[in-house]
Structures are given as C-alpha cells and as structure tokens.
XYZ file of C-alpha atoms in Angstrom:
728
model
C 3.209 6.379 -0.224
C -0.270 5.136 0.610
C -2.988 7.750 1.059
C -3.608 8.543 4.718
C -5.918 10.768 6.719
C -4.536 13.509 8.928
C -5.776 11.532 11.924
C -3.653 8.558 10.817
C -0.571 10.731 10.326
C -0.943 12.035 13.866
C -1.584 8.610 15.394
C 1.269 6.740 13.700
C 3.867 9.045 15.273
C 1.966 9.516 18.528
C 2.958 8.169 21.888
C 1.566 5.900 23.054
C 0.143 4.302 19.944
C -1.817 1.114 19.397
C -1.067 -1.142 16.406
C -3.521 -3.770 15.183
C -2.198 -6.526 12.888
C -4.659 -8.414 10.730
C -4.369 -11.299 8.267
C -6.934 -13.146 6.177
C -6.206 -16.861 5.999
C -7.277 -17.974 2.547
C -6.926 -21.772 2.436
C -8.751 -21.957 -0.894
C -7.714 -23.592 -4.136
C -5.773 -20.955 -6.137
C -7.208 -22.498 -9.325
C -10.848 -22.498 -8.180
C -13.288 -21.922 -11.024
C -16.899 -21.179 -10.141
C -19.714 -22.716 -12.155
C -23.453 -22.100 -12.209
C -25.556 -21.366 -9.138
C -29.053 -22.820 -9.232
C -31.984 -22.607 -6.839
C -35.310 -24.358 -6.426
C -38.211 -23.958 -6.312
C -37.080 -20.633 -7.826
C -36.413 -17.155 -6.491
C -37.741 -13.616 -6.983
C -36.213 -11.204 -9.434
C -34.264 -9.526 -6.627
C -31.917 -12.525 -6.226
C -28.375 -12.001 -7.478
C -26.862 -15.470 -7.435
C -23.482 -14.295 -8.723
C -22.973 -12.565 -5.362
C -22.717 -15.934 -3.593
C -19.088 -16.092 -4.770
C -17.873 -12.469 -4.505
C -16.228 -12.702 -1.032
C -18.672 -10.145 0.384
C -20.310 -11.645 3.442
C -22.957 -9.056 4.326
C -26.365 -8.273 2.850
C -27.025 -4.555 2.788
C -30.493 -4.371 1.200
C -33.156 -3.705 3.826
C -36.197 -4.012 1.644
C -39.805 -5.055 2.207
C -40.642 -8.209 0.232
C -44.159 -9.132 1.435
C -42.657 -10.394 4.683
C -44.335 -10.034 8.048
C -43.511 -6.813 9.927
C -41.191 -5.612 7.167
C -43.343 -2.713 5.878
C -41.986 0.057 8.086
C -43.282 3.446 7.018
C -40.305 5.397 8.312
C -38.128 5.084 5.223
C -35.924 2.343 6.664
C -37.370 -0.370 4.393
C -37.475 -0.116 0.613
C -39.865 -1.671 -1.850
C -38.636 -4.301 -4.285
C -37.536 -2.823 -7.623
C -39.122 -4.061 -10.801
C -35.703 -5.150 -12.029
C -32.893 -6.100 -9.646
C -30.331 -4.656 -12.063
C -31.670 -1.174 -11.329
C -30.241 -1.300 -7.812
C -26.612 -1.987 -6.997
C -27.271 -3.698 -3.699
C -25.903 -6.839 -2.080
C -28.870 -9.207 -2.289
C -27.289 -12.653 -2.753
C -29.841 -15.466 -2.846
C -33.455 -14.698 -1.909
C -36.009 -17.517 -1.923
C -39.348 -17.359 -3.683
C -41.322 -18.923 -0.818
C -42.012 -17.537 2.652
C -41.658 -19.489 5.886
C -44.843 -20.451 7.673
C -46.052 -19.474 11.167
C -43.668 -21.995 12.722
C -40.795 -20.991 10.410
C -41.164 -24.109 8.226
C -41.292 -23.947 4.445
C -43.976 -25.795 2.539
C -41.213 -27.241 0.341
C -37.438 -27.299 0.931
C -35.510 -24.264 -0.370
C -32.400 -25.486 -2.177
C -29.327 -23.616 -3.437
C -26.555 -25.421 -5.365
C -23.197 -23.972 -6.400
C -21.021 -25.803 -8.910
C -17.256 -25.340 -9.108
C -14.177 -27.066 -10.461
C -10.386 -27.322 -10.175
C -10.408 -27.899 -6.409
C -7.995 -30.692 -5.497
C -9.296 -31.278 -1.996
C -12.018 -29.758 0.204
C -11.808 -29.988 3.990
C -13.616 -26.819 4.989
C -16.374 -24.555 3.724
C -18.615 -21.881 5.204
C -22.056 -20.364 4.671
C -22.862 -16.739 5.453
C -26.452 -15.771 6.248
C -28.028 -12.371 7.097
C -26.543 -10.341 9.935
C -29.705 -8.245 10.479
C -31.794 -9.884 13.242
C -34.967 -8.777 11.391
C -34.012 -11.136 8.562
C -33.511 -14.235 10.690
C -31.278 -17.231 9.918
C -31.944 -20.878 9.008
C -32.941 -22.971 12.011
C -32.822 -26.360 10.267
C -30.837 -27.065 7.105
C -28.671 -29.682 5.393
C -25.435 -29.302 3.439
C -23.981 -31.757 0.924
C -20.718 -31.934 -1.030
C -20.742 -33.863 -4.288
C -18.261 -35.243 -6.781
C -19.520 -36.507 -10.103
C -23.134 -36.550 -8.910
C -22.408 -38.602 -5.786
C -22.665 -37.185 -2.266
C -19.443 -37.689 -0.284
C -20.238 -35.418 2.670
C -23.562 -34.543 4.263
C -24.459 -32.849 7.519
C -27.759 -31.660 8.980
C -27.862 -28.672 11.322
C -30.791 -28.152 13.731
C -31.689 -25.282 16.054
C -29.117 -22.973 14.469
C -29.052 -19.316 15.573
C -25.747 -18.192 14.037
C -25.377 -15.936 10.959
C -22.185 -17.782 9.887
C -21.786 -21.555 9.866
C -18.574 -23.482 9.213
C -18.105 -27.111 8.224
C -14.927 -29.112 8.754
C -13.702 -32.562 9.857
C -14.270 -34.093 6.432
C -12.276 -34.667 3.245
C -13.623 -34.787 -0.310
C -11.258 -35.069 -3.284
C -12.028 -33.226 -6.533
C -15.423 -31.896 -5.337
C -17.615 -30.110 -7.856
C -20.796 -28.999 -6.035
C -22.053 -27.725 -2.665
C -25.797 -27.972 -2.029
C -27.697 -26.211 0.790
C -31.286 -27.237 1.647
C -33.222 -25.106 4.141
C -36.374 -26.553 5.719
C -37.027 -24.164 8.623
C -36.302 -20.483 9.383
C -35.978 -18.770 12.755
C -38.743 -16.249 11.939
C -42.195 -16.700 10.390
C -43.080 -15.026 7.125
C -39.496 -14.739 5.940
C -37.630 -15.567 2.767
C -34.355 -17.495 2.815
C -31.431 -15.144 2.350
C -27.849 -16.320 1.755
C -24.872 -13.979 1.254
C -21.939 -16.297 0.454
C -20.891 -19.896 -0.080
C -17.137 -20.139 0.507
C -15.553 -23.446 -0.643
C -12.508 -23.267 1.615
C -11.215 -21.514 4.713
C -11.484 -17.720 4.575
C -10.912 -16.382 8.058
C -9.836 -13.032 9.458
C -7.322 -13.281 12.318
C -6.228 -10.346 14.465
C -3.681 -9.578 17.145
C -5.367 -11.930 19.612
C -4.330 -14.901 17.439
C -1.229 -13.552 15.704
C 1.779 -14.595 17.773
C 4.356 -12.775 15.660
C 4.647 -11.102 12.272
C 7.701 -10.023 10.308
C 7.068 -8.385 6.929
C 9.977 -7.487 4.671
C 9.411 -5.310 1.609
C 12.242 -4.640 -0.827
C 12.916 -3.637 -4.397
C 15.694 -2.790 -6.852
C 14.946 0.248 -9.018
C 17.935 -0.576 -11.240
C 16.447 -3.983 -12.190
C 19.885 -5.618 -11.944
C 18.440 -7.977 -9.324
C 14.961 -9.006 -8.271
C 14.494 -8.867 -4.490
C 10.950 -9.541 -3.360
C 8.776 -9.200 -0.308
C 8.406 -11.865 2.369
C 6.231 -12.380 5.425
C 6.785 -14.697 8.388
C 3.404 -15.160 10.071
C 2.915 -17.185 13.244
C -0.606 -17.769 14.552
C -2.333 -19.592 17.378
C -3.033 -23.224 16.375
C -4.503 -24.514 19.613
C -7.466 -25.982 17.762
C -4.825 -27.845 15.663
C -6.589 -27.117 12.378
C -3.177 -26.909 10.688
C -1.665 -29.875 12.515
C -0.523 -32.596 10.050
C -1.586 -35.266 12.580
C -5.094 -33.846 13.032
C -7.774 -35.739 11.144
C -10.242 -32.885 11.659
C -8.023 -30.071 10.342
C -7.455 -28.461 6.960
C -3.742 -29.133 6.706
C -3.987 -31.099 3.465
C -5.761 -28.145 1.836
C -2.681 -25.903 2.052
C -1.382 -25.310 -1.481
C 1.232 -23.142 -3.134
C -0.099 -19.809 -4.472
C -2.811 -19.417 -1.790
C -2.777 -15.745 -0.794
C -2.886 -14.176 2.669
C -3.581 -10.392 2.731
C -1.837 -8.712 5.674
C -2.716 -5.303 7.114
C -1.463 -3.124 9.949
C -3.784 -0.652 11.627
C -3.322 2.198 14.062
C -5.936 3.417 16.519
C -6.992 7.000 15.859
C -7.884 9.634 18.420
C -11.616 8.911 17.997
C -11.097 5.224 18.824
C -11.482 3.907 15.268
C -8.726 1.941 13.521
C -7.279 2.892 10.130
C -5.627 -0.069 8.398
C -2.926 -0.075 5.741
C -2.450 -3.139 3.565
C 1.214 -4.150 3.546
C 0.798 -6.776 0.868
C -0.679 -10.103 -0.186
C 1.728 -12.929 0.562
C 1.490 -16.425 -0.868
C 2.151 -19.991 0.223
C 5.410 -20.948 -1.430
C 7.184 -24.319 -1.676
C 5.741 -25.646 1.564
C 7.102 -22.886 3.719
C 5.386 -23.926 6.962
C 6.546 -25.089 10.372
C 4.777 -25.935 13.626
C 5.969 -24.993 17.078
C 5.181 -25.679 20.728
C 3.968 -29.208 19.932
C 1.700 -27.884 17.218
C 0.177 -25.065 19.273
C 1.455 -22.491 16.789
C 1.650 -22.497 13.005
C 4.187 -20.433 11.123
C 4.164 -19.647 7.413
C 7.046 -18.235 5.402
C 5.316 -16.437 2.540
C 6.378 -14.434 -0.526
C 4.720 -11.705 -2.583
C 3.734 -12.115 -6.239
C 7.239 -11.143 -7.402
C 8.618 -13.958 -5.267
C 6.186 -16.416 -6.872
C 7.502 -15.451 -10.310
C 11.199 -15.021 -9.577
C 12.427 -18.554 -10.300
C 9.503 -19.915 -12.342
C 10.505 -20.913 -15.874
C 8.621 -18.907 -18.495
C 6.544 -21.091 -20.838
C 5.150 -19.095 -23.811
C 1.423 -19.419 -24.504
C 1.025 -18.335 -28.111
C 2.733 -15.315 -29.681
C 5.106 -13.324 -27.499
C 3.800 -9.966 -26.199
C 5.228 -6.689 -27.539
C 4.414 -4.149 -24.805
C 5.074 -3.707 -21.096
C 1.437 -4.424 -20.237
C 1.365 -7.475 -22.479
C 4.429 -8.942 -20.784
C 3.096 -8.305 -17.286
C -0.124 -10.140 -18.140
C 1.804 -12.997 -19.765
C 4.027 -13.349 -16.700
C 1.287 -13.418 -14.052
C -0.717 -15.818 -16.245
C 2.086 -18.325 -15.671
C 0.673 -18.625 -12.136
C -2.746 -19.751 -13.394
C -5.898 -18.337 -14.946
C -6.980 -16.717 -11.676
C -3.832 -14.561 -11.721
C -4.095 -13.154 -15.249
C -5.535 -9.811 -14.097
C -3.274 -9.354 -11.064
C -0.984 -6.797 -12.656
C -0.837 -3.037 -13.096
C 1.345 -0.616 -15.041
C 1.578 3.156 -15.097
C -0.900 4.363 -17.775
C 1.829 6.369 -19.532
C 4.061 3.289 -19.767
C 1.681 0.358 -20.207
C 2.022 0.428 -24.020
C 5.776 1.038 -24.116
C 7.315 -1.379 -26.649
C 9.240 -4.379 -25.311
C 10.276 -6.651 -28.163
C 13.145 -9.130 -27.811
C 15.818 -8.827 -30.476
C 16.376 -12.556 -30.103
C 13.259 -14.512 -29.022
C 15.409 -17.627 -28.792
C 17.330 -15.980 -25.953
C 14.170 -16.225 -23.807
C 13.967 -20.008 -24.017
C 14.286 -21.603 -20.603
C 14.600 -18.229 -18.873
C 12.852 -17.445 -15.613
C 9.862 -15.152 -15.315
C 11.974 -13.077 -12.926
C 14.684 -12.407 -15.509
C 12.152 -11.484 -18.193
C 10.392 -9.156 -15.750
C 13.671 -7.351 -15.007
C 14.595 -7.059 -18.681
C 11.213 -5.717 -19.776
C 11.168 -3.131 -16.998
C 14.724 -2.047 -17.843
C 13.945 -1.173 -21.480
C 10.633 0.530 -20.638
C 12.121 2.791 -17.958
C 10.141 1.196 -15.121
C 10.885 -1.068 -12.169
C 8.902 -4.014 -10.748
C 7.337 -4.434 -7.340
C 4.349 -6.011 -5.616
C 1.869 -3.243 -4.897
C 1.324 -3.122 -1.137
C -2.369 -2.238 -1.317
C -3.556 -4.626 -4.050
C -0.807 -7.243 -4.136
C -0.647 -6.829 -7.933
C 2.552 -7.137 -9.941
C 3.263 -3.483 -10.711
C 5.650 -1.656 -13.050
C 6.081 2.105 -12.653
C 8.675 4.813 -13.265
C 10.484 6.389 -10.327
C 8.660 9.026 -8.309
C 9.853 11.744 -5.948
C 7.381 11.693 -3.060
C 7.455 10.045 0.332
C 6.968 10.526 4.045
C 8.620 12.848 6.512
C 10.834 10.953 8.968
C 11.876 12.727 12.168
C 14.285 11.633 14.847
C 11.360 11.473 17.278
C 10.019 8.454 15.401
C 13.390 6.674 15.205
C 14.809 4.550 17.989
C 18.392 5.098 16.834
C 20.229 7.838 14.985
C 20.443 6.993 11.251
C 23.565 5.121 10.169
C 25.177 6.289 6.936
C 27.408 4.096 4.810
C 29.036 4.338 1.417
C 27.082 3.038 -1.546
C 28.916 1.119 -4.285
C 30.414 3.057 -7.182
C 30.386 1.637 -10.696
C 33.191 2.015 -13.213
C 31.360 0.924 -16.380
C 28.461 -1.047 -17.830
C 28.907 -3.224 -20.904
C 25.726 -4.027 -22.852
C 25.079 -6.695 -25.440
C 22.969 -5.213 -28.257
C 20.510 -7.604 -29.910
C 20.130 -5.780 -33.226
C 20.488 -7.241 -36.694
C 23.948 -8.263 -35.559
C 24.993 -8.678 -31.973
C 27.391 -6.007 -30.783
C 28.483 -4.415 -27.551
C 28.406 -0.941 -26.084
C 30.171 0.237 -22.945
C 28.814 3.095 -20.877
C 31.013 4.610 -18.199
C 29.645 4.562 -14.690
C 29.591 7.192 -11.999
C 33.229 6.647 -10.955
C 36.028 5.463 -13.221
C 38.126 4.729 -10.112
C 35.770 1.962 -8.992
C 36.851 -1.670 -9.417
C 33.243 -2.724 -10.028
C 31.991 -3.283 -13.588
C 28.706 -4.680 -14.838
C 27.781 -6.795 -17.868
C 24.154 -6.612 -19.021
C 22.877 -9.303 -21.371
C 19.255 -8.247 -21.925
C 17.652 -9.616 -25.130
C 15.245 -6.658 -25.204
C 18.088 -4.139 -25.725
C 18.113 -3.650 -29.490
C 19.857 -0.287 -29.919
C 22.309 2.098 -28.358
C 19.395 4.256 -27.205
C 17.918 1.259 -25.371
C 21.293 0.808 -23.662
C 21.327 4.449 -22.539
C 17.785 4.085 -21.124
C 18.848 1.029 -19.149
C 22.111 2.677 -18.056
C 20.200 5.577 -16.541
C 18.095 3.172 -14.490
C 21.142 1.227 -13.342
C 23.141 4.321 -12.401
C 20.243 5.498 -10.233
C 21.397 2.876 -7.705
C 25.146 3.628 -7.623
C 27.222 6.278 -5.902
C 26.199 8.384 -2.939
C 25.240 6.861 0.408
C 22.966 4.355 2.048
C 20.955 5.395 5.059
C 19.971 2.715 7.570
C 17.259 3.586 10.049
C 15.613 1.768 12.926
C 12.329 3.165 14.086
C 8.757 2.533 15.109
C 7.560 1.915 11.533
C 4.937 3.520 9.302
C 2.865 1.119 7.130
C 1.881 3.983 4.792
C 5.463 4.055 3.463
C 6.080 2.169 0.229
C 9.197 0.821 -1.438
C 10.260 3.429 -4.015
C 9.216 6.426 -1.885
C 11.681 9.284 -1.544
C 11.557 10.053 2.167
C 12.841 13.210 3.794
C 14.785 12.511 6.993
C 14.902 15.594 9.220
C 18.130 15.566 11.186
C 17.247 18.789 13.027
C 14.822 21.697 12.754
C 16.349 23.120 9.575
C 18.450 20.505 7.809
C 17.178 17.362 6.127
C 18.409 14.763 3.713
C 16.367 12.662 1.327
C 16.806 9.159 -0.018
C 14.794 6.491 -1.817
C 13.330 3.713 0.325
C 14.491 0.353 -1.051
C 13.845 -1.920 1.941
C 11.719 -1.881 5.093
C 10.646 -4.309 7.785
C 7.539 -4.344 9.956
C 8.069 -6.502 13.011
C 5.397 -7.323 15.567
C 5.958 -9.406 18.650
C 4.429 -9.307 22.122
C 1.631 -7.166 20.654
C 3.956 -4.281 19.753
C 5.537 -3.018 16.538
C 9.070 -1.815 17.069
C 12.657 -2.063 15.807
C 11.481 -1.647 12.207
C 14.604 -1.476 10.058
C 14.744 0.377 6.728
C 17.329 1.048 4.044
C 17.203 4.269 2.041
C 19.418 4.987 -0.948
C 20.712 8.432 -1.877
C 22.461 7.639 -5.147
C 24.139 10.294 -7.276
C 24.656 8.389 -10.531
C 21.162 8.891 -11.963
C 20.160 10.301 -15.346
C 23.689 10.230 -16.861
C 23.692 14.010 -16.377
C 27.086 14.809 -14.908
C 26.802 18.608 -14.733
C 24.271 20.845 -13.046
C 23.722 24.385 -11.846
C 21.333 25.842 -9.263
C 20.063 29.256 -10.406
C 18.700 31.617 -7.752
C 19.033 35.013 -9.495
C 17.059 36.223 -12.535
C 18.872 36.375 -15.841
C 19.584 34.329 -18.967
C 20.833 30.735 -18.927
C 22.480 29.545 -22.117
C 23.026 25.893 -22.915
C 26.704 24.863 -23.098
C 28.095 24.103 -26.563
C 27.067 20.676 -27.829
C 24.335 20.100 -25.209
C 21.077 18.959 -26.795
C 19.100 17.718 -23.786
C 18.576 19.093 -20.287
C 16.680 18.144 -17.169
C 15.071 21.086 -15.368
C 13.570 21.364 -11.877
C 11.638 24.581 -11.206
C 10.862 25.437 -7.580
C 8.465 28.253 -6.702
C 8.568 30.488 -3.629
C 7.559 28.876 -0.348
C 4.716 30.298 1.710
C 5.493 31.997 5.014
C 4.254 30.365 8.187
C 1.227 32.012 9.774
C 1.660 34.136 12.870
C 0.745 32.498 16.172
C -2.264 34.008 17.895
C -1.873 36.116 21.017
C -2.357 34.598 24.439
C -5.152 35.765 26.708
C -5.666 35.676 30.428
C -7.757 32.523 29.867
C -5.560 30.387 27.540
C -2.424 30.117 25.460
C -2.539 31.333 21.906
C -2.651 28.763 19.067
C 0.426 28.083 16.948
C 0.276 29.414 13.431
C -0.133 27.049 10.475
C 3.029 25.911 8.684
C 3.606 27.394 5.259
C 3.689 24.880 2.383
C 6.665 24.703 0.080
C 6.482 26.181 -3.396
C 5.144 24.330 -6.409
C 7.686 22.100 -8.183
C 7.774 21.196 -11.880
C 10.349 18.861 -13.417
C 10.987 17.397 -16.866
C 13.681 16.339 -19.322
C 13.456 17.832 -22.803
C 15.599 18.518 -25.909
C 17.044 21.974 -26.652
C 18.712 23.686 -29.567
C 22.513 24.073 -29.399
C 23.366 27.002 -27.079
C 19.687 27.908 -26.690
C 19.054 30.808 -24.296
C 16.390 30.613 -21.569
C 15.209 33.659 -19.572
C 14.917 32.808 -15.875
C 12.707 34.764 -13.472
C 11.638 34.406 -9.852
C 8.536 35.465 -7.973
C 5.676 33.456 -6.545
C 6.560 31.061 -9.365
C 9.846 30.325 -11.081
C 9.985 30.429 -14.873
C 12.542 28.981 -17.265
C 11.793 29.990 -20.831
C 8.180 28.924 -21.428
C 8.208 26.497 -18.497
C 6.892 27.454 -15.059
C 6.707 25.980 -11.576
C 3.050 27.019 -11.619
C 2.418 23.901 -13.728
C 3.842 21.662 -10.994
C 2.396 20.673 -7.646
C 3.025 20.996 -3.927
C 4.858 18.091 -2.280
C 3.912 17.901 1.432
C 7.340 16.587 2.454
C 9.374 18.281 -0.241
C 10.679 17.337 -3.685
C 13.951 15.431 -3.783
C 16.449 15.676 -6.604
C 17.851 12.179 -6.092
C 20.793 12.858 -8.413
C 22.136 15.533 -6.067
C 20.484 14.371 -2.851
C 19.032 17.850 -2.241
C 15.455 18.431 -1.135
C 13.451 21.497 -2.159
C 10.086 23.020 -1.226
C 9.590 21.451 2.193
C 6.694 22.477 4.418
C 7.139 24.131 7.806
C 10.905 24.724 7.969
C 12.104 26.725 10.962
C 14.930 28.470 9.081
C 14.325 28.187 5.325
C 17.432 28.702 3.207
C 17.243 31.182 0.317
C 16.704 29.467 -3.002
C 15.217 26.325 -1.444
C 11.517 27.109 -1.980
C 10.879 25.904 1.579
C 7.756 27.035 3.394
C 8.202 28.660 6.781
C 7.268 27.124 10.088
C 4.251 28.674 11.750
C 4.817 31.054 14.638
C 4.235 29.963 18.210
C 1.165 31.058 20.094
C 1.644 33.541 22.923
C 1.623 32.293 26.494
C -1.442 32.982 28.601
C -1.309 35.818 31.085
C -1.792 35.596 34.799
C -3.500 37.903 37.315
C -3.439 37.332 41.046
C -5.450 39.438 43.463
C -5.384 39.649 47.246
C -8.071 40.915 49.585
C -7.009 43.936 51.623
C -8.664 45.443 54.723
C -8.979 49.160 55.296
C -9.821 50.373 58.831
C -12.167 53.268 59.363
C -11.745 55.604 62.406
C -13.905 58.316 63.880
C -12.657 61.767 64.743
C -11.638 60.526 68.150
C -9.396 57.912 66.587
C -11.631 55.019 67.501
C -12.154 52.094 65.129
C -15.684 52.240 63.807
C -15.459 49.579 61.077
C -13.569 47.872 58.324
C -13.646 48.089 54.527
C -12.570 45.108 52.400
C -11.286 45.436 48.834
C -9.194 43.499 46.255
C -5.867 44.592 44.928
C -3.814 43.062 42.095
C -0.458 42.054 43.484
C 0.805 39.955 40.511
C 0.098 40.708 36.876
C 1.850 38.765 34.065
C 0.379 40.111 30.858
C -0.366 37.661 27.980
C 2.401 37.300 25.433
C 1.823 38.088 21.784
C 2.147 35.348 19.188
C 5.380 35.228 17.213
C 5.481 35.665 13.456
C 5.979 32.617 11.273
C 9.226 32.011 9.440
C 9.255 33.641 6.000
C 8.986 31.354 2.989
C 12.161 31.010 0.948
C 12.641 32.126 -2.628
C 12.642 29.465 -5.320
C 15.281 28.251 -7.748
C 15.871 26.585 -11.091
C 18.051 23.451 -11.238
C 19.427 22.529 -14.647
C 21.162 19.215 -15.374
C 22.983 18.300 -18.590
C 25.403 15.767 -19.976
C 28.831 16.636 -21.260
C 28.983 17.419 -25.000
C 29.210 14.501 -27.409
C 32.944 14.979 -28.050
C 33.606 14.578 -24.351
C 31.239 11.596 -24.231
C 33.259 9.530 -26.684
C 34.972 7.858 -23.763
C 31.541 7.021 -22.340
C 30.228 5.177 -25.374
C 32.500 2.721 -27.178
C 31.245 0.257 -29.716
C 32.944 -3.129 -30.059
C 31.332 -5.143 -32.782
C 31.576 -8.865 -32.244
C 33.137 -11.023 -34.945
C-alpha cells in the first residue's frame, strides 16, 4: 500500500472525482553510457557539469554572480559560495564569461557532452533556465559527432524558449553533442544550461493519452511468474512514431526502454496527488499504429516481464544470497539495470545456494527468480513506485474497500485445493519429500523441482509459501480503482457496517478510456492453507494456555483492546453537531516462535493482551485492521459500528446532534380605554415552534482483544505429511 495523504484518501473515493493519467516517454538508448562533459573557455567554480545528465530539468539556485541587476538586497539572491560542493543546489553548467550589452559574448561559450553505446540518435533536447531573470540563449549552434566528424548541425537564431528540441535527423553510433552559444537574451548574464538529453524524454498527460490499461499481478507462492503489463495508446498526429515518417523517431525505439506511468487524483484544494503504478518497458516490438498512424499503441511489460523468459548467462561466480541473485538477474538486462533491485533488509542476506549448479544451465531468469524467492521465504514483484525488481515477505496491511467504491457486488468463487506437494531435494544425494496439502480429497498435486532446495527444512519453507495460495476463496471485484493499492496488500472488504472479510490482492487493473477510470477489476485471494499450521484457538478469557503434547512451534497473534468512538457533539440552534472521531483498533503483535513441550503461557486482557512474556503493546495499529490470512478473519479494525467482543475493533464515532429550530411570529395586542374605545396597538413576538437541538450520540465502545494461537499437529500425526522416498 503506497503512502497517501488524508486528502488523497478522501478524493479517491469521492464523487465526482478527477483522474489524471501521466506517462513519460523515454525513447533513449537503454545502454547509454555518459562520458566527460567539457566546457570552454572555462566556467566558474559553481558549475556542476555532472548535473547535465541527471534528468533534472530545472535550475533552482537563484544566486548573484556579478551579473547585472542580480544583487537584490531582499534575501532572494544568494552570493556564490567559495566551493560549489558546500551547497547542494541544481547549478548545471554556468559559463565563465558574461554577455555584453547586446547579449553577445566576446568568445563563443561551448559545452560538449560525450557518450557511448547509443545505436541511433534521432532526437535530443536542451533545457535552459526557467527563471526569466536568467534569460535563455538567443543564438546558438548544436552539433552531433561520431568519431570526431560532425554528422548533424543546426543553428538557432532569435530563440526565446527555455527548452529546445531537435529532430528530423539520423546519426548512427553518435558519441558527442556540442552546444555553442554566441548570444544571450539578456545583457550581463552567464550561460546557464540544466540538461542535455540525448533522446526523447517527454511527459504526456490525459490530453494526449487516448487509452491506458495497466495490469498488475503476482504469485506469492512462486509456482508461476505473472508480471505486470501496460497497454498505452497516445496521440501520434505529428507522426513522430510513424514508420513511414522520415522526420520521426521511430527507428530509435528499442527493447528495454522504460516508460514510467502514474495516475493522479485531484484533491479538494485543486492540487493533484500522483501515484506511480509502475515503470513499463518496450518488449519484443510490442507496438501498433491505428487510425492511419494518428495513434501509437505500445504493449509494455514491467521488469519481471523483461526477465521472465530471458536465458540466464552467468557472469563469474554464482551468487549465494537473495540480494546477490537479484543483482545478478537484473544485470542480465545490461549495466544500466544492475542497481534496479530491492530486497527486504531482513531477507537480503538470506542464503540461496543451488545444490546442483549444473541444474541452472540454460534456465530462464524467471525460473531462477522464483526458486530463489521460494527458499528465502519471499516473493517477487515489480515495485509500483520505483519499478525495481523487489523481493519481500508477505505483509498484512492494505486498504479499506467499501461497497460505495465498487460498481458491482463482489463475486466469490472457490479457490483450488491441493492434495500434496512432492519436492526434489538437491542434497549430497537427490531424494524426494512429499508434503500433504490443505485437502487430501483434492485431485490436484504439485511437483517442485527447485535446485535451491537442499534439505527437508527448505522444502517445508517452500511448502508454507505454496500453501498460502491454496484453499479458501477468491474474491473478484469491479470498482472505480485506487492506485495506492499494491499487489500483495491484504485488503479489508466491508460488506456492511459491521461485517468485513479480508483477502490478499493478487491482481488489479487500472483502465482509462474517454478520460475516465472505471471498471477496474481486481482479484483477491483468501487462502486457508498457509503456514502448515492446521490447528488454532482464539482465546478471549484470561487464564493459562498449555501447548498440546508434541507441539514445539506456535504462531501467535495478540490483539489489544480497541478504542471507543468519540461522542458526537451536541447540536445548537445555529448548526448541526460534529460527528465524533472513530476509535482505532487495538495494537496487534504477531510472530512464530519455538516452545518447550507442553509449555504453559499465562494469558491476560486489558488495554493490551499478553501471552507469557509477549504483549500486543509491542505491535502497532493497522488503520484497516490486521488480517489472519490463514483463517480469513480480520481483527482490530477502526470505526466499526457494532464491534464484536474479542475482535479488538475500535468503535465508530457517535453522530452529531441535529440543529434546533425556533420560529417566532409577530402578534398584535389592542389597547382600549375605559370606554372600550381602541386607543392603540402593541406589537410583540411569540415563539410558536421550538424544536430543541438534539444531543450527540455516544460512540460505539471498543471491543476487547484476543489471543490467536496456531500450531501444527504433533510429529507422530505428521508422519503422513512428510514421507521420504530416496531415489535409486
């Protein structure tokens, strides 16, 4: 679940809402290597030439550098530092010389950027200052070289734009772009340049995006490797991507070029908060034109999709840890990809050593990724925010999904059961082990041939991950979509004011057409085969819990007491009272740990729940509740109208009292003299309707907590679960 502001959470479920798609077209060589940047006739110490290739297009240093009308004594202009390294500002290139009274320089100001590993160049851009006080180049020349020879040159005169693009040319294997400035738009100014971009890097929004369909998916069991895709169709009326256009950049499209895609929602204050839904890459062509070339459509994949079917080619010694394997796998995509990976800090150094290195020969990167994640207790995905290849353990947080934000009632369907899993063990001698599944009555069995499984314990670790995807139900939803949701989240679906069910999000679509996002389909999995713990008890009364005979490991979930909802404020004759704040659920702590045979654990309940020396006070509050995926039950939700005892749910806030109402009418009283004659009238007001303000209602009380204890059957009863069959 991506971090979101409260304003975003309100806007994404609001009605009406305004969605803003955005994509960055990066038609740049995926193997681009930058070389040296040089300048003549020199530059002041404030220049930071490395910033000409950092994909930051603005200059944010408003400093006075002996330039006319730049010494403003109001604090808005800063003096140059003695050493540019002392200030972390975006300076880019700054020339040594100042422009003259007519904006001309006494000698041309030249900046050259070398680069390599670019197959073809058909487009590049220069980015100058955006501050009008800095000015821009009026007259300048650009050149593209290969091997010291100029193959493209263009002179620009009377320029007034802060960004200039160059196209309608083709240079093969270029290695240098040179910029020569001869005249500036302002006198007494230094040349400033923010970025030289050797390729097309352009932000397109909803005005150019014709349609967008993003599909995110994952398999936490690692028995398959689904990956994310994006179908992006944009306006191509300028025919830049038309194969027949001699002035376009069509030939520059290469596999592995990335396109970051974001979806934004307009907040109440008018600003837009964007959520990145992934970086998607050109893959095996994957393009089509439509409407006689007026539109261009790409079928893209995430970084997992790039790796899935690529044959792994070792580069030196094989890695031995999760992090080492992730780096080795993404490096197969090129040197520029070697840092595009991430692993949970607690798992990054988990050992992953193949029992038979020969078994990896000719295997795909996708298979190796699945195998490594299986034995390290993680699962692979493309991180939505960074696009990195990511391996993490399962988590138990997600968003709250209400029927108000769904366009159809959720559809429930049976999830597959699994009878057994047979593992090949790559120890000193190959052998097999069979682990029973979640249902012996199922006709489905699974064979796992993972060269990284070297012991029975490895097999049990992998079996737990696999069984987390079997049994239980699948929940299919169709709604308005929330880009802050991630694959792997455990979402809580509220079916009514009090009851909810939770399931892990394994697939979701974001579809935009006709400038609207709607009919976003998702699949959530509520499996009950996880952890290989077949028995559990929910404890809601204080006492002593004693481990069953033969049990040496338990999984415990401790749920503290939920907080009561606040009382709604009373109404007045001027306005309704405000609703009371919802009470948060209790703190939740969970862990799996070994125990002594028949060990006794005192259990107590109060604000916190304790189990022996463990306490829910050491856990945390989950805004949408904590889901025990193995049982499908959700605990410690926030703002529940009728919290159930032992759930740890927080109570819903009370409603504010209705405003009161007073209505008065003017009445006339007649005055008479003693003779009975009318001598005058007296006017006064009298209340004829009085509805007193209503008091606020109390919030729902928070529910008491509980302790959930899971365990496996004793070893004697597990003999049917684990059977060794040594191969001859």
